[in-house]
Coordinates of C-alpha atoms in Angstrom, one line a residue:
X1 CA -64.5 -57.9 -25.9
X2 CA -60.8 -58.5 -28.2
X3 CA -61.6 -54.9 -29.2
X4 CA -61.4 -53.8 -25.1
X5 CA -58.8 -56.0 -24.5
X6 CA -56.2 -54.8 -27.4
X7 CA -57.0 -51.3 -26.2
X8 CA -56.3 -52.1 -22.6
X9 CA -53.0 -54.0 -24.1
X10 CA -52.1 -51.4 -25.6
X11 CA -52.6 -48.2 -23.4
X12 CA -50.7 -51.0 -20.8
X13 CA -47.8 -50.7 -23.0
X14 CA -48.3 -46.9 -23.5
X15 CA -48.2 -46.1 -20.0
X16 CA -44.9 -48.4 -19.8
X17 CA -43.4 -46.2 -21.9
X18 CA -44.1 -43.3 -20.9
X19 CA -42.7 -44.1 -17.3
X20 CA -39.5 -45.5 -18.8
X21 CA -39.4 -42.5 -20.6
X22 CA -40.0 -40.3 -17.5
X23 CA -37.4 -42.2 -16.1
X24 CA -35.1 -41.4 -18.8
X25 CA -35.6 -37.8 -18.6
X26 CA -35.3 -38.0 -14.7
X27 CA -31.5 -39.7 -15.0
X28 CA -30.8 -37.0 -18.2
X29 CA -31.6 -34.1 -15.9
X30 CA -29.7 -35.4 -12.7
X31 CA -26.4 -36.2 -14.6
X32 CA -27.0 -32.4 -16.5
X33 CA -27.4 -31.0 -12.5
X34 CA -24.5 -33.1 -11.4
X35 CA -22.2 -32.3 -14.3
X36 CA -23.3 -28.1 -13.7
X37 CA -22.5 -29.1 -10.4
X38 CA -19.2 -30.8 -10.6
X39 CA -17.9 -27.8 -13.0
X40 CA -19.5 -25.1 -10.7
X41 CA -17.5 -26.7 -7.6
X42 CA -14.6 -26.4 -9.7
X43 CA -14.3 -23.3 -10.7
X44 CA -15.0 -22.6 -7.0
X45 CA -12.1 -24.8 -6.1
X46 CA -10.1 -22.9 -9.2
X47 CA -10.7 -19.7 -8.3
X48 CA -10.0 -19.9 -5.0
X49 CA -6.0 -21.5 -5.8
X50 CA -5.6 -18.6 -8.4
X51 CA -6.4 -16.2 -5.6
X52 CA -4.0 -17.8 -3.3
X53 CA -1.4 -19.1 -5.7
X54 CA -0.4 -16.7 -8.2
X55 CA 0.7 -18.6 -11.5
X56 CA 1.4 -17.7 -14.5
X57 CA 3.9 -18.2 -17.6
X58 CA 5.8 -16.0 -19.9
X59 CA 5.6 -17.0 -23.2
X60 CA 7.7 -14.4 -25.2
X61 CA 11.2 -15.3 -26.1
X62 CA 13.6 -13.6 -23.9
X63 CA 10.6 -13.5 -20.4
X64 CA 10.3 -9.9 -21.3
X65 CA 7.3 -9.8 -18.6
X66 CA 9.0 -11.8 -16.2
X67 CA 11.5 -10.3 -13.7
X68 CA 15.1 -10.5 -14.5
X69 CA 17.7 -12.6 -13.3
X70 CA 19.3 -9.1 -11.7
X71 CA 16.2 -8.2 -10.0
X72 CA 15.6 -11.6 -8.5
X73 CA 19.0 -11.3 -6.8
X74 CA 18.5 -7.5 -5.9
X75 CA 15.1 -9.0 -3.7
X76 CA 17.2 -11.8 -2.4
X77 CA 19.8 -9.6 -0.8
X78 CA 16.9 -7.2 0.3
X79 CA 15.4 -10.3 2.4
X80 CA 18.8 -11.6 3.2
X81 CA 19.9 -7.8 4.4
X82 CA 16.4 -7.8 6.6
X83 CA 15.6 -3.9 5.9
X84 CA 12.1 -2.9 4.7
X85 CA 11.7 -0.7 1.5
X86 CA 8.4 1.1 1.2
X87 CA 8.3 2.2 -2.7
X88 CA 5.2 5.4 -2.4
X89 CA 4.5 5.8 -6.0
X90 CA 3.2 9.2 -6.9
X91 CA 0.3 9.1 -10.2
X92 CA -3.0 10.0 -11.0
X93 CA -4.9 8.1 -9.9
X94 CA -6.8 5.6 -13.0
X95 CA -4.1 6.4 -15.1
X96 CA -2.3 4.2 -17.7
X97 CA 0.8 4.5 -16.4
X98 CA -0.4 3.9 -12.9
X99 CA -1.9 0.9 -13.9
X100 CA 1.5 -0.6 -15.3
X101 CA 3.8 0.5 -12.4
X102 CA 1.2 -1.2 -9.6
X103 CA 1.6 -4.1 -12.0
X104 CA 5.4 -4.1 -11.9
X105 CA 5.5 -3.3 -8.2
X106 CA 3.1 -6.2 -7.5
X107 CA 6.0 -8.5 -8.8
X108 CA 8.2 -6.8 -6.6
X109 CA 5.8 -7.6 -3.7
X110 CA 5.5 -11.5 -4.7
X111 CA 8.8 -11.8 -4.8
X112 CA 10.5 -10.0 -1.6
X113 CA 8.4 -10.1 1.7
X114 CA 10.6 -7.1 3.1
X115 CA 9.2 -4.8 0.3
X116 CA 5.5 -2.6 0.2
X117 CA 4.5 0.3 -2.2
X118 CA 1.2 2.5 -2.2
X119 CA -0.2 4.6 -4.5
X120 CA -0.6 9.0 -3.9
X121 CA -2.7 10.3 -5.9
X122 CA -0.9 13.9 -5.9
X123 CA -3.5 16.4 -7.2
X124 CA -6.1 14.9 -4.3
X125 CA -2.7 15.1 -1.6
X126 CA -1.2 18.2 -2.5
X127 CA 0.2 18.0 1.3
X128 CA 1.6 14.4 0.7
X129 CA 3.3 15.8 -2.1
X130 CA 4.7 18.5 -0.6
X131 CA 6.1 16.3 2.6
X132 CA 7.8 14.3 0.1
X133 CA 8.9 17.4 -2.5
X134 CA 7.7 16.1 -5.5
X135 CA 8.0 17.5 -7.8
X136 CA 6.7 15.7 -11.2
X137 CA 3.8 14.0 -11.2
X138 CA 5.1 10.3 -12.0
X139 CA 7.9 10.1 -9.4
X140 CA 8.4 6.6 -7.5
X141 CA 9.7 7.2 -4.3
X142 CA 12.0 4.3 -2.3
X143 CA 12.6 4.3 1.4
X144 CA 14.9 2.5 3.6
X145 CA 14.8 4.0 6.9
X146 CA 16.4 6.9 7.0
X147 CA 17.4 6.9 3.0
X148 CA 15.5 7.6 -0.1
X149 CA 16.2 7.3 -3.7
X150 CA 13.5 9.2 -6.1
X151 CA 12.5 7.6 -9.8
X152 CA 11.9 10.3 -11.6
X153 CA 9.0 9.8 -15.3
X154 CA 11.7 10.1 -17.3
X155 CA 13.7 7.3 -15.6
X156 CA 10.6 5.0 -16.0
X157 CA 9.1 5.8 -19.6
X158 CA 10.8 7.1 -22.4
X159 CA 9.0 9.4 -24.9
X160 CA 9.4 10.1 -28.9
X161 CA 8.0 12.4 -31.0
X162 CA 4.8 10.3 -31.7
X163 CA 4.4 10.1 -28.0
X164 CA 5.3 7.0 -25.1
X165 CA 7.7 4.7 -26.5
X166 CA 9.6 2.2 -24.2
X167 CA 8.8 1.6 -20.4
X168 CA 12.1 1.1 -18.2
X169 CA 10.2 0.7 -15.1
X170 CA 12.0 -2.5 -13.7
X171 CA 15.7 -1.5 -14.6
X172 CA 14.9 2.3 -13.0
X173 CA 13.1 0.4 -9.8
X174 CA 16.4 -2.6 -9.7
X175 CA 18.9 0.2 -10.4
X176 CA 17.4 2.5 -7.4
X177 CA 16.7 -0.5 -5.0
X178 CA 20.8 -1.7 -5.6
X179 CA 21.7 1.8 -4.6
X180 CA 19.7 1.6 -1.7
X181 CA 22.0 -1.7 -0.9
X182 CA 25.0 -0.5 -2.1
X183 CA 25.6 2.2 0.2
X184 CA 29.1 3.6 -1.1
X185 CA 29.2 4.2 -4.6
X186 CA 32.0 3.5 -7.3
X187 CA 33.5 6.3 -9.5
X188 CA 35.0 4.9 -12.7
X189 CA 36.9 7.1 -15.2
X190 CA 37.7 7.0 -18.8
X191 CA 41.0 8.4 -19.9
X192 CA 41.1 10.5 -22.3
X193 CA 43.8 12.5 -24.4
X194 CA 44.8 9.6 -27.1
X195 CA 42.0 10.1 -29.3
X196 CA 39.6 8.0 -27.3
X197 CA 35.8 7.8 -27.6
X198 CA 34.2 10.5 -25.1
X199 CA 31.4 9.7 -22.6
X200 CA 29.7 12.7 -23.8
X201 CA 29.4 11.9 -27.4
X202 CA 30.3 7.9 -28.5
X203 CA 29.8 6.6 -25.2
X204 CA 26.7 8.7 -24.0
X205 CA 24.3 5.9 -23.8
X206 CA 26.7 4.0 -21.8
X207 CA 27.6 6.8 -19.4
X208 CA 23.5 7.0 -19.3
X209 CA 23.4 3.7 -18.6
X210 CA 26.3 3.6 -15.8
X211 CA 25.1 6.7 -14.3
X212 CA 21.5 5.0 -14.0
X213 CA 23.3 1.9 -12.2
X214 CA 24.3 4.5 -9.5
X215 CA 28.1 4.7 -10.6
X216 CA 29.9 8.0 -10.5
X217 CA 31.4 8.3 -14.6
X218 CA 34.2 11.0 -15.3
X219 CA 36.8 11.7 -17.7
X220 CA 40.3 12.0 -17.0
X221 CA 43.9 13.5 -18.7
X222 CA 46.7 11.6 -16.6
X223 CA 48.9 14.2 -17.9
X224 CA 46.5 17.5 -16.7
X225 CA 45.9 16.1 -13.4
X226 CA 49.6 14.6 -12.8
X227 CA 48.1 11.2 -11.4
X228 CA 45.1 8.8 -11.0
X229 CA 42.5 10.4 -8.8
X230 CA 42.5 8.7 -5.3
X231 CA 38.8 7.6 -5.7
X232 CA 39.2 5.7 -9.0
X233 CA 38.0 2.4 -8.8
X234 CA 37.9 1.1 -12.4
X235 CA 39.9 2.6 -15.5
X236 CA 38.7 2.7 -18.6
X237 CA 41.1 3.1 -21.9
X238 CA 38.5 2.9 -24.8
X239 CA 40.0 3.2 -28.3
X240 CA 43.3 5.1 -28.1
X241 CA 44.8 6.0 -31.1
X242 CA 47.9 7.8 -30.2
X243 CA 50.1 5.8 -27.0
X244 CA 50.6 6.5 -24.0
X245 CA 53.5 9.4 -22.8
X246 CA 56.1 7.9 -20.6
X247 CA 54.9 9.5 -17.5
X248 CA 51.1 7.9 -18.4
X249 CA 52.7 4.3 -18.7
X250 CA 54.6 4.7 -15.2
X251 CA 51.2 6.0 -13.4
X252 CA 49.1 3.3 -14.9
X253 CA 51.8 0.2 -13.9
X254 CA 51.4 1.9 -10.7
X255 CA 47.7 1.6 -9.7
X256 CA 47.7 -1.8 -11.6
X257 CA 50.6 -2.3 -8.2
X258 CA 48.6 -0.9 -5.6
X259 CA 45.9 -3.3 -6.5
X260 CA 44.3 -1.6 -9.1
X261 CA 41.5 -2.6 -12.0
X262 CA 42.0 -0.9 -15.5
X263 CA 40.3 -2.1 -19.2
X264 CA 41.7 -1.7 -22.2
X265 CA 39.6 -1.9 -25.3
X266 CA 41.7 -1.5 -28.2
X267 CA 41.1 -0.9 -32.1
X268 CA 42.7 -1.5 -34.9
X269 CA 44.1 1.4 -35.9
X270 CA 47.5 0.4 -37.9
X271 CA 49.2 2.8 -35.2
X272 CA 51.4 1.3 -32.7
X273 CA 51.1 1.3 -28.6
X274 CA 54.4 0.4 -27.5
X275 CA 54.3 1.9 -24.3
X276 CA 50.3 0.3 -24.1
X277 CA 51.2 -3.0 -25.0
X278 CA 54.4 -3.3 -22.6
X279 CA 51.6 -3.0 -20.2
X280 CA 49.9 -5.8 -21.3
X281 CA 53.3 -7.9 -21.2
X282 CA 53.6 -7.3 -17.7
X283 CA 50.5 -9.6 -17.7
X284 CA 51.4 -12.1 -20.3
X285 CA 48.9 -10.4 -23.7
X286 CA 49.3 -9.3 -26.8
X287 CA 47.3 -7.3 -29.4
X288 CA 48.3 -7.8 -33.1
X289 CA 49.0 -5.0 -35.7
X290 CA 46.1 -7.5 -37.8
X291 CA 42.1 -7.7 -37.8
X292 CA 39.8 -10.4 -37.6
X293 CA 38.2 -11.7 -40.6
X294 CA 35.6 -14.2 -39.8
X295 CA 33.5 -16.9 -42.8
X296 CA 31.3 -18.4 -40.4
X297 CA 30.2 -17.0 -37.2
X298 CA 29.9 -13.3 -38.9
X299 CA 27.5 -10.7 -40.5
X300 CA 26.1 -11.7 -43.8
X301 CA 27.8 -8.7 -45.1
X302 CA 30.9 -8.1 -43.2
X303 CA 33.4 -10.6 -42.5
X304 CA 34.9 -8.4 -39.8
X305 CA 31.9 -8.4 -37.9
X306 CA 32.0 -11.1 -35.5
X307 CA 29.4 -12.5 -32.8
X308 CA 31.7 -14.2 -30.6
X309 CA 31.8 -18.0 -29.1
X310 CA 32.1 -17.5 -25.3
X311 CA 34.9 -19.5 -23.1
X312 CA 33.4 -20.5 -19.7
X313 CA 33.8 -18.0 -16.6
X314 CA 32.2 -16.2 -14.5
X315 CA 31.7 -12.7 -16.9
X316 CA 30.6 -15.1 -19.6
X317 CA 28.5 -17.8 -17.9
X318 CA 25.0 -16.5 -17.4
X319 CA 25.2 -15.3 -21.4
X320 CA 26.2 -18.6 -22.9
X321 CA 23.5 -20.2 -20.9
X322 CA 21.3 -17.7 -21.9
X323 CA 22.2 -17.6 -25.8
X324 CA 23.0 -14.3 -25.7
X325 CA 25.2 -13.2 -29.3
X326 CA 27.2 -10.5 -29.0
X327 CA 28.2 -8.3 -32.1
X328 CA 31.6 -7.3 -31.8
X329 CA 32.9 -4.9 -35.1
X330 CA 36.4 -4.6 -36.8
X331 CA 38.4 -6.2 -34.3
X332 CA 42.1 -6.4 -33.0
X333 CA 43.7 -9.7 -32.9
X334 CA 44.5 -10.6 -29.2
X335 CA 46.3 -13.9 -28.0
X336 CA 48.6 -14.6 -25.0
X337 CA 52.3 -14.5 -24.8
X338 CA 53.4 -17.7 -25.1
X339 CA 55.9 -18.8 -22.2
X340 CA 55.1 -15.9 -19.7
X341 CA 56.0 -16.9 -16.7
X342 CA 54.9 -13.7 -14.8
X343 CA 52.4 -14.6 -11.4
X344 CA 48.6 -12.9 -13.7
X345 CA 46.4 -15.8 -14.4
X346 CA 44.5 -15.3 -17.4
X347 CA 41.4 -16.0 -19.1
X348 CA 40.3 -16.3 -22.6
X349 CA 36.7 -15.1 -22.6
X350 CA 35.6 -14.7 -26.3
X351 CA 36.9 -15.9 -29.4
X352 CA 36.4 -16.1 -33.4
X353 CA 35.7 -19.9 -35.0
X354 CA 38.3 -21.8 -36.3
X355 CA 37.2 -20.4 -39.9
X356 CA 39.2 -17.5 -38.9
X357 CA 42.4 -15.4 -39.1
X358 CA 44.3 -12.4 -37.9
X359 CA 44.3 -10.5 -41.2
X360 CA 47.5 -8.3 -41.0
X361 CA 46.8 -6.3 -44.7
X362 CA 42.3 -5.9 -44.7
X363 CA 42.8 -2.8 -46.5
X364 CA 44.6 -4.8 -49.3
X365 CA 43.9 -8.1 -50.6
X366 CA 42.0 -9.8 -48.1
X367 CA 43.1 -13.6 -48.1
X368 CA 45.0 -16.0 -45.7
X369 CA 48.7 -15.9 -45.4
X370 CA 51.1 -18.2 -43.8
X371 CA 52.5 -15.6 -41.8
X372 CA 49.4 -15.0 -40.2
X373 CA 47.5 -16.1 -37.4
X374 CA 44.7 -18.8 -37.6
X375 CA 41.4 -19.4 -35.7
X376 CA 40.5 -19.1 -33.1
X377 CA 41.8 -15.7 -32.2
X378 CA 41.2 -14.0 -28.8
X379 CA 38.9 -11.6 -28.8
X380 CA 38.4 -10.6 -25.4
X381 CA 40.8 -11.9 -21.8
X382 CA 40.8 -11.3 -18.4
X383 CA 43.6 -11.5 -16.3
X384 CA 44.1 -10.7 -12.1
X385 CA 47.0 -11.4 -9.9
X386 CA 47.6 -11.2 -6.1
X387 CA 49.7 -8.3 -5.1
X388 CA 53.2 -9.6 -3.7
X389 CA 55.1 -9.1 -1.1
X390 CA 57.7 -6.6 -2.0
X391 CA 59.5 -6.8 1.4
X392 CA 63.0 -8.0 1.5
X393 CA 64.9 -9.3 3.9
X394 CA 66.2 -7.4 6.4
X395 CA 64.3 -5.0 4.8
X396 CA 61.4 -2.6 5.9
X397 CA 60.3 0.7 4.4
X398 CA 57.3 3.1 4.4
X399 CA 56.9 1.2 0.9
X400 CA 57.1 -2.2 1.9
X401 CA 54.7 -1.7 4.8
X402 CA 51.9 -0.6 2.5
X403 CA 52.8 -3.6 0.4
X404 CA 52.3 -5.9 3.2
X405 CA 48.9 -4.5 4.5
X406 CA 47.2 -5.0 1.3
X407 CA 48.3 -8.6 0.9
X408 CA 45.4 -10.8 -0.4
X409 CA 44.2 -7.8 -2.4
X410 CA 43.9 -8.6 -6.7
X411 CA 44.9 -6.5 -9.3
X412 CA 42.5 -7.4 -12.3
X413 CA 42.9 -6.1 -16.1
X414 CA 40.5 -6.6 -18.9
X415 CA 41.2 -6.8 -22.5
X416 CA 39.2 -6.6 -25.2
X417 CA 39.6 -6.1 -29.0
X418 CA 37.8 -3.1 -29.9
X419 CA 36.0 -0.3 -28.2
X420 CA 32.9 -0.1 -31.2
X421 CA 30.5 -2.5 -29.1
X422 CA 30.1 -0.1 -26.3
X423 CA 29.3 3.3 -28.7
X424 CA 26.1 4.6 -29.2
X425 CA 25.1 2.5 -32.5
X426 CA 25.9 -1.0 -30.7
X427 CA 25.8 -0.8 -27.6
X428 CA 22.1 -2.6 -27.4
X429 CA 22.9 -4.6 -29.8
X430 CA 23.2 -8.3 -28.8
X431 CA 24.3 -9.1 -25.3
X432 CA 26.8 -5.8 -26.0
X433 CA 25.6 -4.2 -22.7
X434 CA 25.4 -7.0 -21.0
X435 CA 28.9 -8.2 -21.5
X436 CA 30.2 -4.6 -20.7
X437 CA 28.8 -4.3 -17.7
X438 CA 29.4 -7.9 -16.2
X439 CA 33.0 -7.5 -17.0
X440 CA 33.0 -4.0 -15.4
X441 CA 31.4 -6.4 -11.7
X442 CA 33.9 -8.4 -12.3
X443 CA 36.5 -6.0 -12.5
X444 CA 35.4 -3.8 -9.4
X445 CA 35.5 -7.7 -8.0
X446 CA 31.4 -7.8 -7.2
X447 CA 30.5 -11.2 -9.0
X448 CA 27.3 -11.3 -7.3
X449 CA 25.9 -8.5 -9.6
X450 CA 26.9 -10.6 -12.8
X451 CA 23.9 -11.5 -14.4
X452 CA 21.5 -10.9 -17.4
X453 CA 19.9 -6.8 -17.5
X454 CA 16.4 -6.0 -17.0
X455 CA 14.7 -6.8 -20.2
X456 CA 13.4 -4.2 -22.9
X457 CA 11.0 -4.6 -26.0
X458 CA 13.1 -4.6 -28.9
X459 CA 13.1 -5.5 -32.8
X460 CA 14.5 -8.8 -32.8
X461 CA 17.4 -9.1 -35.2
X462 CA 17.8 -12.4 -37.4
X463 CA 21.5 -13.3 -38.0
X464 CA 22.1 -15.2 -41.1
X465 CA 25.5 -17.0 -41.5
X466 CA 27.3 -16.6 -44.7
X467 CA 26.8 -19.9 -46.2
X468 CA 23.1 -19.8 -45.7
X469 CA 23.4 -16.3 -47.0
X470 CA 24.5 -17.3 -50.1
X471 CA 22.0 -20.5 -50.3
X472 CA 18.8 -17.9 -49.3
X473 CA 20.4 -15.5 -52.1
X474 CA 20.8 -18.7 -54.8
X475 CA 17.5 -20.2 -54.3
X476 CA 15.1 -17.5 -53.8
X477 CA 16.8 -15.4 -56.9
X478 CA 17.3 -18.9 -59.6
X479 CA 16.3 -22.1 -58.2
X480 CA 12.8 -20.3 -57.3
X481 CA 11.7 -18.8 -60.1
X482 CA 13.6 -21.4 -62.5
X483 CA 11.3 -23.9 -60.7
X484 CA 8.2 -21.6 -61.8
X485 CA 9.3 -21.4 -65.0
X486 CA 9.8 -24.8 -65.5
X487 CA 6.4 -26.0 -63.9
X488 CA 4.6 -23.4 -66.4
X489 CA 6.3 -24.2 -69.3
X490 CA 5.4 -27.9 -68.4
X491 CA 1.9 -27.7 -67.9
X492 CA 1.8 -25.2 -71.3
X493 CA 3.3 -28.1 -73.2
X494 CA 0.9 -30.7 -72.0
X495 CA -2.4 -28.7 -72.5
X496 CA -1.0 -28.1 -76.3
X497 CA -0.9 -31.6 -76.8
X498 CA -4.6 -32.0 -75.4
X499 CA -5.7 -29.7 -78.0
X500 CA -3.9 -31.1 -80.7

């Protein structure tokens, strides 16, 4: 009878377990279904913002796959303007480089509602094609009722010898979509016959460039043509080595009169421009017979290499707040005339650091003199002034009329000191481009185009001032491998006196 009872006890206590056990499992496997449940509902929820809301971040150090600052704008005044632009992009179709245009254009799309694209495949529509005479496969096609601008492959990818190397496809698709806007187009001219860089040869990646941006670039001889053609809107002077004749100087104050825009980018050459710089006296500058020479914001090697500090305005804003260095070489000390009291405002936009000078003898013995001029030196100014009224009293002439109807209009001239940044070798160098051509909006007076380039992959550059230069060089070549030498000689010691 205990015998019975015990086992009934016990199978009592069994079976209590067993439920409580059940019961476990039972709440493990609901909170493992809820939990699936939960995560299932949000990934639903998840998926469904990602599809709506189109998010994402650019984690690379200058946004390369983001859309520029330009390009952002160029949409805005699309919208703003209220035209549609259908971009008809013609590739084969599963293609690589389909696949990273529809990826660019899809930016285009999120970012501008007054802008579509589609794809044409054009070896399955020949006829489509042929409607539109392309040509190449590859060409992007923009539309704007009743006007067009074509992207050709070349525009969007550029190839090497071991095949595709860079794609351009956002500053090609910005550059044809500000045409589009534009409407007129600008024609700016470099002048030439003073030993000046030519667009052909030093400046051909910038006249590439320029062209690309939809302006009209030519070269000009004041003294072949006899004047300044009528269409010029900006004048370029880019290195001169020889001065200007008489007849050059008087045509040049002219157009500077009649409310024109000319830059001057001068070298230092040791050959004086008397006839150049009695221009810039008319507008309160000065360029020194002396170079820069720069110990702290400078090449490791090359004193005379300078990357710049930036003075606020509007050509210089968006690349200070952006970090931007530019890499100006061997440059011409500028300053402003003290006590001008001529009617040009100017602006310092770039200058050297204080740990500078205006080297007058850097062939010789390079060292600072009393005579010369300290930090910081000018290294690039603008300047603009109104056009007066030159109607006397009692006065009124053919002359004077003219005068008066282009009252209100500026007259704007841009120094800088040295035309080396804009050459072939340094032009992408830095912020080099960018600088050049926010100073040429500026000149032509369209401030709303000032802004940071469409990006490119590029080899970042590290730029190492001098003084950590020379620490790098002293503790990687002594301290270094003294300290190596001295921990192995220690330790050596130590185990000898183990032994002994």
């Amino acid at each position: 009878m205990a015998i019975w009872k015990s086992t009934k006890k016990q199978r009592s206590v069994g079976n209590a377990e067993r439920k409580q056990t059940d019961s476990r499992r039972l709440l493990y496997t609901c909170n493992t279904l809820l939990v699936i449940l939960i995560v299932f509902t949000a990934g639903i929820i998840i998926n469904l913002l990602a599809a709506r809301y189109n998010w994402r971040y650019d984690t690379t150090r200058n946004k390369l796959y983001s859309l520029s600052e330009q390009t952002r704008q160029v949409l805005a005044a699309l919208d703003d303007k209220g035209q549609s632009v259908e971009v008809i992009a013609f590739y084969q179709e599963g293609s690589s480089n389909e696949r990273m245009v529809q990826q660019l254009l899809k930016e285009y799309k999120e970012r501008s509602k007054n802008l579509s694209y589609r794809f044409i495949d054009p070896y399955k529509h020949p006829a489509e094609a042929k409607r539109y005479q392309i040509q190449q496969e590859g060409t992007v096609l923009l539309l704007m009722g009743e006007e067009e601008r074509k992207i050709f492959p070349s525009d969007i990818f550029s190839y090497s010898y071991y095949g595709q190397s860079q794609f351009y496809g956002e500053q090609a698709v910005t550059r044809a979509l500000s045409k589009l806007l534009a409407g007129g187009e600008k024609h700016l001219y470099f002048l030439q016959g003073h030993g000046e860089g030519s667009i052909n040869k030093e400046f051909y990646a910038l006249h590439n460039y320029l062209t690309g941006e939809g302006y009209h670039v030519h070269e000009v001889n004041l003294p072949k043509e006899g004047a300044i053609p009528e269409d010029c809107d900006l004048l370029i002077c880019a290195g001169p080595e020889r001065d200007l004749l008489a007849e050059e100087e008087e045509l040049i104050r002219s157009y500077l009169a009649q409310g024109g825009r000319v830059m001057f980018l001068l070298d230092y050459t040791g050959t004086k421009l008397p006839r150049v710089l009695s221009i810039l006296a008319e507008w309160g500058l000065e360029a020194e017979e002396a170079m820069v020479v720069e110990l702290e914001r400078r090449s490791l090697f090359d004193p005379t290499t300078v990357y710049p500090n930036y003075v606020q305005h509007e050509i210089t804003k968006e690349l200070e707040a952006k970090q931007v260095n530019l890499v100006f070489p061997a440059n011409r000390a500028l300053r402003e005339i003290m006590g001008y009291a001529g009617e040009a405002q100017r602006y310092i936009l770039l200058r050297s650091s204080n740990n500078s000078w205006a080297e007058k003898n850097p062939h010789g013995q390079v060292k600072q003199d009393d005579d010369e001029t300290a930090g910081p030196i000018s290294l690039a100014i603008a300047a603009q002034r109104k056009l007066g009224n030159p109607e006397k009293a009692g006065e009124r002439t053919a002359e004077t009329e003219g005068a008066k109807e282009k009252e209100g209009i500026e007259s704007r001239l841009l120094l800088v000191a040295n035309s080396i940044f804009i050459t072939n070798s340094y032009l992408e160098q830095g912020g080099n481009l960018n600088f050049f051509y926010n100073s040429v909006q500026w000149l032509l007076g369209e401030e709303d185009k000032i802004t940071i380039l469409p990006k490119q992959a590029e080899l970042t550059q590290v730029s190492i001032p001098a003084r950590e230069g020379v620490f790098i060089r002293w503790f990687s070549m002594g301290l270094l491998p003294l300290a190596i030498l001295g921990l192995g000689g220690f330790i050596w010691i130590r185990r000898r006196k183990k032994v002994k």
